[in-house]
Coordinates of C-alpha atoms (C1' of nucleotides) in Angstrom, one line a residue:
Chain L
M1064 CA 4.0 165.5 84.8
L1065 CA 5.6 165.3 81.6
E1066 CA 4.2 163.4 78.5
A1067 CA 5.8 164.0 75.2
R1068 CA 4.9 161.9 72.0
L1069 CA 7.5 162.0 69.3
E1070 CA 6.4 160.7 65.8
Q1071 CA 9.9 159.6 65.1
A1072 CA 11.8 157.7 67.7
N1073 CA 14.5 157.9 65.4
L1074 CA 15.2 161.6 66.1
L1075 CA 15.7 161.3 69.6
K1076 CA 17.9 158.3 68.8
K1077 CA 20.0 160.3 66.3
V1078 CA 20.3 163.1 68.7
V1079 CA 21.5 160.8 71.5
D1080 CA 24.0 159.0 69.2
A1081 CA 25.4 162.3 68.3
I1082 CA 26.3 163.4 71.8
K1083 CA 26.7 160.3 73.9
D1084 CA 30.5 160.0 73.1
L1085 CA 31.0 163.8 74.5
V1086 CA 28.8 163.6 77.4
Q1087 CA 28.1 160.6 79.6
D1088 CA 25.3 162.0 81.9
C1089 CA 23.3 164.9 81.7
N1090 CA 19.9 166.6 82.4
F1091 CA 17.2 166.8 80.1
D1092 CA 15.3 170.0 81.4
C1093 CA 11.7 169.8 80.5
N1094 CA 9.1 172.7 80.8
D1095 CA 6.1 173.7 78.8
S1096 CA 8.2 175.2 76.2
G1097 CA 10.0 171.8 75.3
I1098 CA 12.9 169.8 76.2
A1099 CA 16.4 171.3 76.6
L1100 CA 19.8 169.9 77.3
Q1101 CA 23.1 171.7 77.9
A1102 CA 26.4 170.0 78.9
M1103 CA 30.0 170.3 78.5
D1104 CA 32.2 167.4 77.5
N1105 CA 34.6 165.8 80.2
S1106 CA 37.6 168.0 78.9
H1107 CA 35.4 171.2 78.9
V1108 CA 36.5 171.9 75.3
A1109 CA 33.1 171.3 73.8
L1110 CA 29.4 172.1 74.8
V1111 CA 26.4 170.5 73.6
S1112 CA 23.1 172.3 73.7
M1113 CA 20.0 170.8 72.4
L1114 CA 16.6 172.1 72.3
L1115 CA 13.4 170.1 71.2
R1116 CA 10.5 172.6 71.2
S1117 CA 7.2 171.5 72.4
E1118 CA 5.9 171.7 68.9
A1119 CA 8.1 169.0 68.0
F1120 CA 5.9 166.6 70.1
N1121 CA 2.4 166.0 69.5
P1122 CA 1.0 165.8 72.0
F1123 CA 3.1 167.8 74.5
R1124 CA 2.6 168.2 78.0
C1125 CA 4.6 169.4 80.9
D1126 CA 3.0 171.2 83.8
R1127 CA 6.1 172.2 85.6
N1128 CA 9.9 172.2 85.4
I1129 CA 11.7 168.8 85.6
A1130 CA 14.9 167.8 85.2
L1131 CA 15.5 164.2 84.1
G1132 CA 19.1 163.0 85.0
I1133 CA 20.0 160.4 82.5
N1134 CA 22.7 158.3 81.7
L1135 CA 23.1 158.4 77.9
G1136 CA 24.7 155.0 77.6
S1137 CA 21.5 153.6 79.3
L1138 CA 19.2 155.8 77.1
T1139 CA 21.3 154.5 74.1
K1140 CA 20.6 150.8 74.9
V1141 CA 16.9 151.5 75.4
L1142 CA 16.7 153.6 72.1
R1143 CA 18.3 150.6 70.3
A1144 CA 15.2 149.0 71.1
A1145 CA 13.2 151.3 69.1
Q1146 CA 12.4 150.5 65.3
S1147 CA 13.0 153.4 63.3
D1148 CA 9.4 154.1 62.7
D1149 CA 8.2 153.7 66.1
I1150 CA 6.3 156.4 67.8
L1151 CA 8.1 157.4 71.2
T1152 CA 6.3 158.7 74.1
L1153 CA 8.5 159.9 77.2
K1154 CA 6.8 160.0 80.4
A1155 CA 7.9 161.2 83.9
E1156 CA 6.3 162.3 87.0
D1157 CA 6.9 165.6 88.7
A1158 CA 9.3 164.3 91.0
P1159 CA 10.5 161.4 89.1
D1160 CA 12.7 158.3 89.9
V1161 CA 12.5 157.0 86.4
V1162 CA 11.6 158.3 83.1
N1163 CA 9.3 156.0 81.0
L1164 CA 9.7 155.4 77.4
V1165 CA 7.0 153.7 75.1
F1166 CA 7.4 152.7 71.6
E1167 CA 4.4 152.1 69.4
N1168 CA 5.1 150.5 66.1
S1169 CA 2.3 152.2 64.2
A1170 CA 1.5 149.5 61.9
S1171 CA 1.7 146.6 64.2
D1172 CA 0.0 146.0 67.5
R1173 CA 3.5 146.2 69.2
I1174 CA 4.0 148.3 72.2
S1175 CA 7.5 148.3 74.1
E1176 CA 7.9 150.2 77.4
Y1177 CA 11.0 151.0 79.2
D1178 CA 11.7 152.8 82.5
I1179 CA 15.3 154.3 83.0
K1180 CA 16.3 155.2 86.4
L1181 CA 17.2 158.7 86.8
M1182 CA 20.2 160.2 88.5
D1183 CA 20.8 163.5 90.3
I1184 CA 23.2 165.7 88.1
D1185 CA 24.5 169.0 89.4
Q1186 CA 23.1 171.4 87.2
E1187 CA 26.1 173.6 86.1
H1188 CA 23.8 175.7 84.0
L1189 CA 25.8 177.3 81.4
G1190 CA 24.9 180.7 80.1
I1191 CA 25.6 180.8 76.4
P1192 CA 25.8 184.5 75.1
E1193 CA 24.2 185.0 71.9
T1194 CA 27.0 186.0 69.9
E1195 CA 27.2 188.1 66.9
Y1196 CA 29.5 185.9 64.6
A1197 CA 32.2 187.4 62.3
A1198 CA 31.3 184.7 59.7
T1199 CA 28.5 182.3 59.3
I1200 CA 28.8 179.3 56.6
T1201 CA 25.7 177.3 55.6
M1202 CA 26.7 174.3 53.9
P1203 CA 25.7 170.5 53.5
A1204 CA 26.0 168.7 56.4
A1205 CA 27.3 165.7 54.6
E1206 CA 30.1 167.8 52.8
F1207 CA 31.2 169.1 56.2
Q1208 CA 31.4 165.6 57.5
R1209 CA 33.3 164.7 54.2
I1210 CA 35.7 167.2 54.8
C1211 CA 36.3 166.6 58.5
R1212 CA 36.8 162.8 57.7
D1213 CA 39.1 163.5 55.0
L1214 CA 41.4 165.9 56.8
T1215 CA 41.6 163.6 59.9
A1216 CA 43.5 161.2 57.8
L1217 CA 46.2 163.7 57.7
S1218 CA 46.1 165.7 61.0
E1219 CA 44.5 166.3 64.4
S1220 CA 43.4 169.9 63.7
V1221 CA 42.0 171.9 61.0
S1222 CA 42.2 175.6 60.3
I1223 CA 39.2 177.0 59.1
E1224 CA 39.4 180.3 57.1
C1225 CA 36.7 182.1 56.0
T1226 CA 36.8 185.1 53.6
K1227 CA 34.4 186.8 51.0
E1228 CA 36.0 184.5 48.6
G1229 CA 34.9 181.5 50.4
V1230 CA 35.9 179.2 53.2
K1231 CA 39.0 177.2 53.2
F1232 CA 39.6 174.0 55.5
S1233 CA 43.2 173.0 55.7
C1234 CA 45.6 171.1 57.9
Q1235 CA 49.3 170.0 57.9
G1236 CA 50.5 166.5 59.1
D1237 CA 53.3 164.1 59.1
I1238 CA 52.4 162.8 55.7
G1239 CA 51.7 165.9 54.1
S1240 CA 49.1 168.8 54.1
G1241 CA 45.6 169.1 52.7
S1242 CA 43.2 171.9 52.1
V1243 CA 39.6 171.9 50.7
Q1244 CA 38.1 175.2 49.6
L1245 CA 34.5 175.9 49.0
R1246 CA 32.9 179.0 47.2
Q1247 CA 29.7 180.5 48.1
H1248 CA 27.2 179.2 45.8
T1249 CA 23.5 178.9 45.3
N1250 CA 21.3 176.8 43.1
V1251 CA 17.8 177.2 43.6
D1252 CA 17.1 173.6 42.2
K1253 CA 19.2 172.2 44.8
P1254 CA 18.9 174.3 47.9
G1255 CA 20.3 171.2 50.0
E1256 CA 23.8 171.8 48.2
N1257 CA 24.2 175.4 48.6
V1258 CA 27.1 176.9 50.4
E1259 CA 26.2 180.3 51.7
I1260 CA 28.6 182.7 53.7
D1261 CA 27.7 185.6 55.7
L1262 CA 30.7 187.5 56.5
S1263 CA 31.3 190.6 58.4
E1264 CA 35.0 190.1 58.9
P1265 CA 37.4 187.6 57.7
V1266 CA 38.3 185.0 60.4
S1267 CA 40.9 182.1 60.7
L1268 CA 40.7 179.6 63.6
T1269 CA 41.9 176.3 64.4
F1270 CA 39.9 173.4 65.6
S1271 CA 40.3 169.8 67.0
L1272 CA 39.3 167.3 64.2
K1273 CA 38.4 164.8 66.5
Y1274 CA 35.7 166.8 68.0
L1275 CA 34.3 168.1 64.6
V1276 CA 34.1 164.5 63.4
N1277 CA 32.1 163.5 66.3
F1278 CA 29.9 166.5 65.9
C1279 CA 29.3 165.2 62.4
K1280 CA 27.5 162.2 63.7
A1281 CA 24.5 164.5 63.8
S1282 CA 24.6 164.9 60.0
G1283 CA 21.9 162.6 59.7
L1284 CA 19.5 165.0 61.5
S1285 CA 19.7 167.6 59.0
D1286 CA 20.5 168.2 55.2
T1287 CA 22.7 171.4 56.1
V1288 CA 24.9 172.7 58.9
K1289 CA 25.9 176.2 60.0
L1290 CA 29.1 176.9 61.1
S1291 CA 29.5 180.4 62.8
L1292 CA 33.1 181.6 63.7
S1293 CA 34.5 184.7 65.4
S1294 CA 38.0 185.3 66.6
E1295 CA 38.8 183.8 70.2
V1296 CA 35.3 182.7 70.6
P1297 CA 34.0 179.0 70.3
L1298 CA 32.9 177.8 67.0
L1299 CA 29.1 177.1 66.8
V1300 CA 28.2 174.1 64.6
E1301 CA 24.3 174.0 64.4
Y1302 CA 22.1 171.4 62.9
G1303 CA 18.8 172.8 62.5
L1304 CA 15.7 170.4 63.3
S1305 CA 12.1 171.1 62.4
N1306 CA 9.9 173.3 64.6
N1307 CA 12.8 175.7 65.1
S1308 CA 14.3 172.9 67.3
Y1309 CA 17.9 172.4 67.2
L1310 CA 21.3 170.6 68.1
R1311 CA 24.2 173.1 68.6
F1312 CA 27.9 172.0 69.5
Y1313 CA 30.3 174.7 70.7
L1314 CA 34.1 174.1 70.4
A1315 CA 36.8 176.3 71.8
P1316 CA 39.5 177.0 69.1
K1317 CA 42.9 175.8 69.7
I1318 CA 45.3 178.6 70.3
G1319 CA 48.7 179.7 69.2
D1320 CA 51.4 177.4 69.2
E1321 CA 48.8 174.4 69.7
E1322 CA 47.7 174.9 66.0
Chain A
M1021 CA 58.0 170.2 36.4
L1022 CA 55.1 167.7 36.3
E1023 CA 51.7 168.5 35.7
A1024 CA 49.1 165.8 34.7
R1025 CA 45.4 166.1 34.7
L1026 CA 43.4 163.1 34.9
E1027 CA 39.7 163.5 34.1
Q1028 CA 38.9 160.3 36.5
A1029 CA 40.5 160.5 39.9
N1030 CA 38.9 157.2 40.1
L1031 CA 41.4 155.4 37.8
L1032 CA 44.3 156.5 40.1
K1033 CA 42.4 155.4 43.1
K1034 CA 41.7 151.9 41.8
V1035 CA 45.2 151.5 40.7
V1036 CA 46.7 152.3 44.0
D1037 CA 44.1 150.2 45.6
A1038 CA 44.9 147.2 43.6
I1039 CA 48.6 147.6 44.4
K1040 CA 49.0 149.0 47.8
D1041 CA 48.7 145.8 49.6
L1042 CA 51.5 144.4 47.6
V1043 CA 54.0 147.5 47.8
Q1044 CA 54.2 150.0 50.5
D1045 CA 56.5 152.5 49.1
C1046 CA 57.5 153.2 45.4
N1047 CA 58.6 155.5 42.9
F1048 CA 56.4 157.0 40.3
D1049 CA 58.7 157.7 37.3
C1050 CA 57.5 160.6 35.5
N1051 CA 58.7 161.5 32.0
D1052 CA 57.4 163.0 28.8
S1053 CA 55.9 159.6 27.9
G1054 CA 53.9 159.2 30.9
I1055 CA 54.1 158.0 34.3
A1056 CA 55.3 154.4 35.3
L1057 CA 55.7 152.3 38.2
Q1058 CA 57.6 149.2 38.7
A1059 CA 58.2 147.4 42.3
M1060 CA 58.5 143.9 43.8
D1061 CA 56.4 143.0 46.6
N1062 CA 58.1 142.6 49.9
S1063 CA 58.5 138.8 49.6
H1064 CA 60.0 139.2 46.0
V1065 CA 57.6 137.0 44.5
A1066 CA 55.3 139.1 42.7
L1067 CA 56.2 142.3 40.6
V1068 CA 53.8 145.2 39.6
S1069 CA 54.4 147.1 36.5
M1070 CA 52.1 150.2 35.8
L1071 CA 52.3 152.6 32.8
L1072 CA 49.7 155.3 32.4
R1073 CA 51.0 157.1 29.0
S1074 CA 50.9 160.9 28.6
E1075 CA 47.7 160.3 26.4
A1076 CA 45.8 159.1 29.4
F1077 CA 46.2 162.6 30.8
N1078 CA 44.9 165.9 29.5
P1079 CA 47.0 167.8 29.6
F1080 CA 50.1 166.2 30.4
R1081 CA 53.6 168.1 31.0
C1082 CA 56.6 166.7 32.2
D1083 CA 59.9 168.5 31.1
R1084 CA 62.2 166.2 32.6
N1085 CA 62.4 162.7 34.5
I1086 CA 61.2 162.8 37.9
A1087 CA 61.1 160.1 40.5
L1088 CA 58.3 160.5 42.9
G1089 CA 58.9 158.3 46.0
I1090 CA 55.5 157.9 47.5
N1091 CA 54.1 155.9 50.4
L1092 CA 51.1 154.1 49.1
G1093 CA 49.3 154.2 52.5
S1094 CA 49.6 157.9 52.6
L1095 CA 48.4 158.2 49.0
T1096 CA 45.5 156.0 49.7
K1097 CA 44.5 158.2 52.7
V1098 CA 44.7 161.3 50.3
L1099 CA 42.8 159.6 47.3
R1100 CA 40.1 158.6 49.7
A1101 CA 39.3 162.4 49.7
A1102 CA 38.6 162.1 46.1
Q1103 CA 34.9 162.1 45.0
S1104 CA 34.5 159.7 42.5
D1105 CA 33.8 162.0 39.6
D1106 CA 36.4 164.6 40.6
I1107 CA 39.2 165.7 38.3
L1108 CA 42.6 165.1 39.4
T1109 CA 45.8 167.2 38.6
L1110 CA 49.1 166.0 39.8
K1111 CA 51.9 168.4 40.2
A1112 CA 55.5 168.2 41.1
E1113 CA 58.6 170.5 40.7
D1114 CA 61.6 169.2 39.3
A1115 CA 63.5 168.4 42.4
P1116 CA 60.4 167.8 44.4
D1117 CA 60.0 167.5 48.2
V1118 CA 56.2 166.9 47.7
V1119 CA 53.7 166.0 45.2
N1120 CA 50.7 168.1 44.9
L1121 CA 47.4 166.7 44.2
V1122 CA 44.3 169.0 43.3
F1123 CA 40.7 167.7 43.2
E1124 CA 38.3 169.6 41.3
N1125 CA 34.6 168.7 41.7
S1126 CA 33.5 169.1 37.9
A1127 CA 30.4 171.3 39.1
S1128 CA 33.3 172.8 41.0
D1129 CA 32.7 175.3 43.7
R1130 CA 34.9 173.0 45.4
I1131 CA 38.7 172.3 45.3
S1132 CA 40.7 170.2 47.5
E1133 CA 44.4 170.3 47.5
Y1134 CA 46.9 168.0 49.1
D1135 CA 50.6 167.8 49.4
I1136 CA 52.2 164.5 50.0
K1137 CA 55.9 164.5 51.3
L1138 CA 58.1 162.4 49.2
M1139 CA 60.5 159.8 50.1
D1140 CA 64.0 158.6 48.6
I1141 CA 63.5 155.0 47.4
D1142 CA 66.2 153.1 46.1
Q1143 CA 65.5 152.4 42.4
E1144 CA 66.1 148.8 41.8
H1145 CA 65.1 149.1 38.2
L1146 CA 64.0 145.9 37.1
G1147 CA 64.2 145.2 33.4
I1148 CA 61.5 143.1 32.6
P1149 CA 62.2 140.9 29.4
E1150 CA 59.7 141.1 26.6
T1151 CA 58.9 137.3 26.6
E1152 CA 57.2 135.2 23.9
Y1153 CA 54.6 133.5 26.1
A1154 CA 53.6 129.7 25.3
A1155 CA 50.3 130.6 26.2
T1156 CA 47.9 133.7 26.4
I1157 CA 44.4 133.7 27.6
T1158 CA 42.0 136.7 27.5
M1159 CA 39.1 136.5 29.6
P1160 CA 36.4 138.8 31.4
A1161 CA 38.3 140.1 34.4
A1162 CA 35.3 139.5 36.7
E1163 CA 35.3 135.9 35.8
F1164 CA 39.0 135.6 36.8
Q1165 CA 38.3 137.1 40.0
R1166 CA 35.4 134.8 40.6
I1167 CA 37.4 131.9 39.9
C1168 CA 40.2 132.9 42.1
R1169 CA 38.0 133.8 44.9
D1170 CA 36.0 130.5 44.5
L1171 CA 39.3 128.3 44.7
T1172 CA 40.6 130.4 47.5
A1173 CA 38.0 128.6 49.7
L1174 CA 39.4 125.2 48.9
S1175 CA 43.2 125.7 48.8
E1176 CA 46.3 128.1 48.7
S1177 CA 47.3 127.6 45.3
V1178 CA 45.9 126.9 41.8
S1179 CA 47.2 125.1 38.9
I1180 CA 46.5 126.8 35.7
E1181 CA 46.7 124.3 32.6
C1182 CA 46.2 125.6 29.3
T1183 CA 45.6 123.4 26.1
K1184 CA 44.2 123.8 22.7
E1185 CA 40.8 122.8 24.1
G1186 CA 40.7 125.6 26.7
V1187 CA 42.1 126.6 30.1
K1188 CA 41.3 124.7 33.4
F1189 CA 41.9 126.3 36.9
S1190 CA 42.2 123.4 39.5
C1191 CA 43.0 123.1 43.2
Q1192 CA 43.3 120.4 45.6
G1193 CA 42.6 121.2 49.7
D1194 CA 41.8 119.5 52.9
I1195 CA 38.1 119.7 52.2
G1196 CA 38.2 118.5 48.8
S1197 CA 39.3 119.7 45.3
G1198 CA 37.8 121.7 42.6
S1199 CA 38.4 122.9 39.2
V1200 CA 36.9 125.6 36.6
Q1201 CA 37.4 125.0 32.9
L1202 CA 36.7 127.5 30.2
R1203 CA 36.5 126.8 26.5
Q1204 CA 37.6 129.4 24.1
H1205 CA 34.7 131.2 22.6
T1206 CA 33.8 134.3 20.7
N1207 CA 30.7 136.2 20.6
V1208 CA 30.8 139.3 18.5
D1209 CA 27.8 140.8 20.2
K1210 CA 29.6 140.4 23.7
P1211 CA 33.2 140.9 23.3
G1212 CA 33.6 141.7 26.9
E1213 CA 32.5 137.8 27.5
N1214 CA 34.7 136.3 25.2
V1215 CA 37.5 133.7 26.1
E1216 CA 40.3 133.6 23.9
I1217 CA 43.4 131.5 23.8
D1218 CA 46.4 131.8 21.9
L1219 CA 48.7 128.7 22.2
S1220 CA 51.8 127.7 20.9
E1221 CA 52.6 125.0 23.4
P1222 CA 50.4 123.5 26.2
V1223 CA 51.5 124.6 29.7
S1224 CA 50.7 123.9 33.2
L1225 CA 51.9 125.9 36.4
T1226 CA 50.9 126.4 39.9
F1227 CA 50.5 129.9 41.5
S1228 CA 49.6 131.2 44.8
L1229 CA 46.0 132.1 45.0
K1230 CA 46.6 134.7 47.6
Y1231 CA 48.4 136.9 45.1
L1232 CA 46.3 136.3 42.4
V1233 CA 43.1 137.3 44.3
N1234 CA 44.9 140.5 45.2
F1235 CA 45.9 141.3 41.6
C1236 CA 42.1 140.9 41.0
K1237 CA 41.6 144.0 43.0
A1238 CA 42.3 145.6 39.7
S1239 CA 39.5 144.0 38.2
G1240 CA 37.5 147.3 38.1
L1241 CA 40.0 148.9 35.8
S1242 CA 39.2 146.7 33.0
D1243 CA 36.6 144.3 31.5
T1244 CA 39.2 141.9 30.4
V1245 CA 42.4 140.3 31.7
K1246 CA 45.2 138.7 29.8
L1247 CA 47.1 135.9 31.4
S1248 CA 50.2 134.9 29.8
L1249 CA 52.2 131.7 30.9
S1250 CA 55.3 130.0 29.8
S1251 CA 57.0 127.2 31.8
E1252 CA 59.3 128.3 34.5
V1253 CA 58.7 131.8 33.9
P1254 CA 56.6 134.4 35.8
L1255 CA 52.9 134.4 35.1
L1256 CA 51.9 137.9 33.6
V1257 CA 48.5 139.1 34.5
E1258 CA 47.8 142.2 32.3
Y1259 CA 44.8 144.8 32.8
G1260 CA 44.7 147.0 29.8
L1261 CA 43.6 150.5 30.1
S1262 CA 42.7 153.1 27.7
N1263 CA 45.6 154.8 25.7
N1264 CA 47.6 151.5 25.7
S1265 CA 48.1 152.4 29.4
Y1266 CA 48.2 149.2 31.5
L1267 CA 48.5 147.5 34.8
R1268 CA 50.6 144.5 35.1
F1269 CA 51.4 142.0 37.6
Y1270 CA 54.0 139.1 37.3
L1271 CA 54.1 136.2 39.7
A1272 CA 56.7 133.6 40.0
P1273 CA 55.3 129.9 39.7
K1274 CA 55.4 127.6 42.5
I1275 CA 57.8 124.8 41.8
G1276 CA 57.6 121.1 42.2
D1277 CA 56.7 119.8 45.6
E1278 CA 55.5 123.1 46.4
E1279 CA 52.2 122.5 44.4
Chain I
dT1301 C1' 41.1 144.9 69.2
dC1302 C1' 38.0 142.0 66.6
dT1303 C1' 33.6 141.4 64.8
dT1304 C1' 29.2 142.7 63.0
dC1305 C1' 26.1 146.0 60.8
dC1306 C1' 25.2 149.2 57.4
dT1307 C1' 26.1 152.2 53.5
dC1308 C1' 27.9 153.2 49.0
dA1309 C1' 29.7 151.7 44.6
dT1310 C1' 29.7 148.5 41.1
Chain B
dA485 C1' 21.6 142.5 43.3
dT486 C1' 26.1 141.7 45.0
dG487 C1' 30.6 142.9 47.0
dA488 C1' 33.7 145.9 49.3
dG489 C1' 34.8 149.5 52.8
dG490 C1' 33.8 152.3 56.7
dA491 C1' 31.7 152.7 61.2
dA492 C1' 30.0 151.2 65.5
dG493 C1' 29.4 147.9 69.1
dA494 C1' 31.2 144.0 72.2

DNA sequence: TCTTCCTCAT
DNA sequence: ATGAGGAAGA
């Protein structure tokens, strides 16, 4: 059986919020190392990969591998019932029909409990190769979100160009064009505002802003975001969570004339 | 060419916000004395006149007269990309296709740059006669905004009556009637709260509240607003900016039975 | 598409 | 503390 207690129901809430527009139904794969999720969006352009390691829970218990096929719309409805400081416990049997969510408000003596019916979902398990990326940019998540939102006003796609000098997000649209350039900088006092670039080779790729804006819903999960790029390989947008857990999005570049 | 650097991108942002609901497209007329704008609203009831003198910029350079025909919706989208403390530089060639806006974050490892395509706009240059007004009221901009908003709840139009005693804003509507009276008063300690009346002849005129509320979006630009009235002449609502720059709105009075 | 909630700015 | 704007949900 699975029993996983999360001090902050909010974490799961935010995670689900960030991916529910990309994926409707998906498996939460539970085993003794934690809870993982991998799914492609309907158009197979984007991929979500989440890992909540067992250390993120306290306690965490999962005797054998369980796949919880959950409709994220249903999960969202239930999670909306959680106060932000509630403690959430996920429970499931070994061959479950339902997953059970218990919300405890630490202060009060209020306990809410929900069961969500599970579904069978074809497990298209996607091996994601560990790629060595040509460029990796670490920057404030809020700033990345801001840039994507600003450029969305002008165009459907953004070109991300990374050189030793810095990173440049640019786009062209009907009303004009826009670009935002960031230089690498480090300030020990404000590590959350640092822009760090790790480059082995300059890259320039174009992506759909709609998806990037969508990914940015995860900004609340982490102060910083890591963008990893290589030519002709999907962009990796990673939000690191505590305990080495993460929420990752992959997005295939637009090619050639599509730019 | 034009090159104009504005320490506070916010100023332009507020100006454009205040007029974009009245005017969709208009020319920014640039010459060595600054940047000016004049436009009537679609229904030709109201007129906007803005002047940003060259002294408001640092540096300011404009070799010859350039008319930048800009869609204010597009400009709004781009200005939304400015952080509030960004420095804005406007640039344009002598016979430009685009106007270029550069936002520098003062901390500035971030530079955003936008080009907005220009349009040809028929220059209906409106000579605005310098009128001697029968009454001029200077009052806190926030108070004028409040009055207009409050009275909007009751009626579509407001009558502004100015005598030696003071100024009275009043309206009648279906649910009842309302009025706000202000007496002239001066307090050296709080000059921003003064109400000053300069009267050569009592006047009473009626105006559309919808437009006045719209003008009041400019309240953020100045602590005080100046209302100038004369019989059968458009009301002048003026927000003074630093360096003798200004944002002025003119509104034709409602006549006779329309009240 | 419209309404409501939440967040940001003043 | 209040008001405005943007985002999310119905």
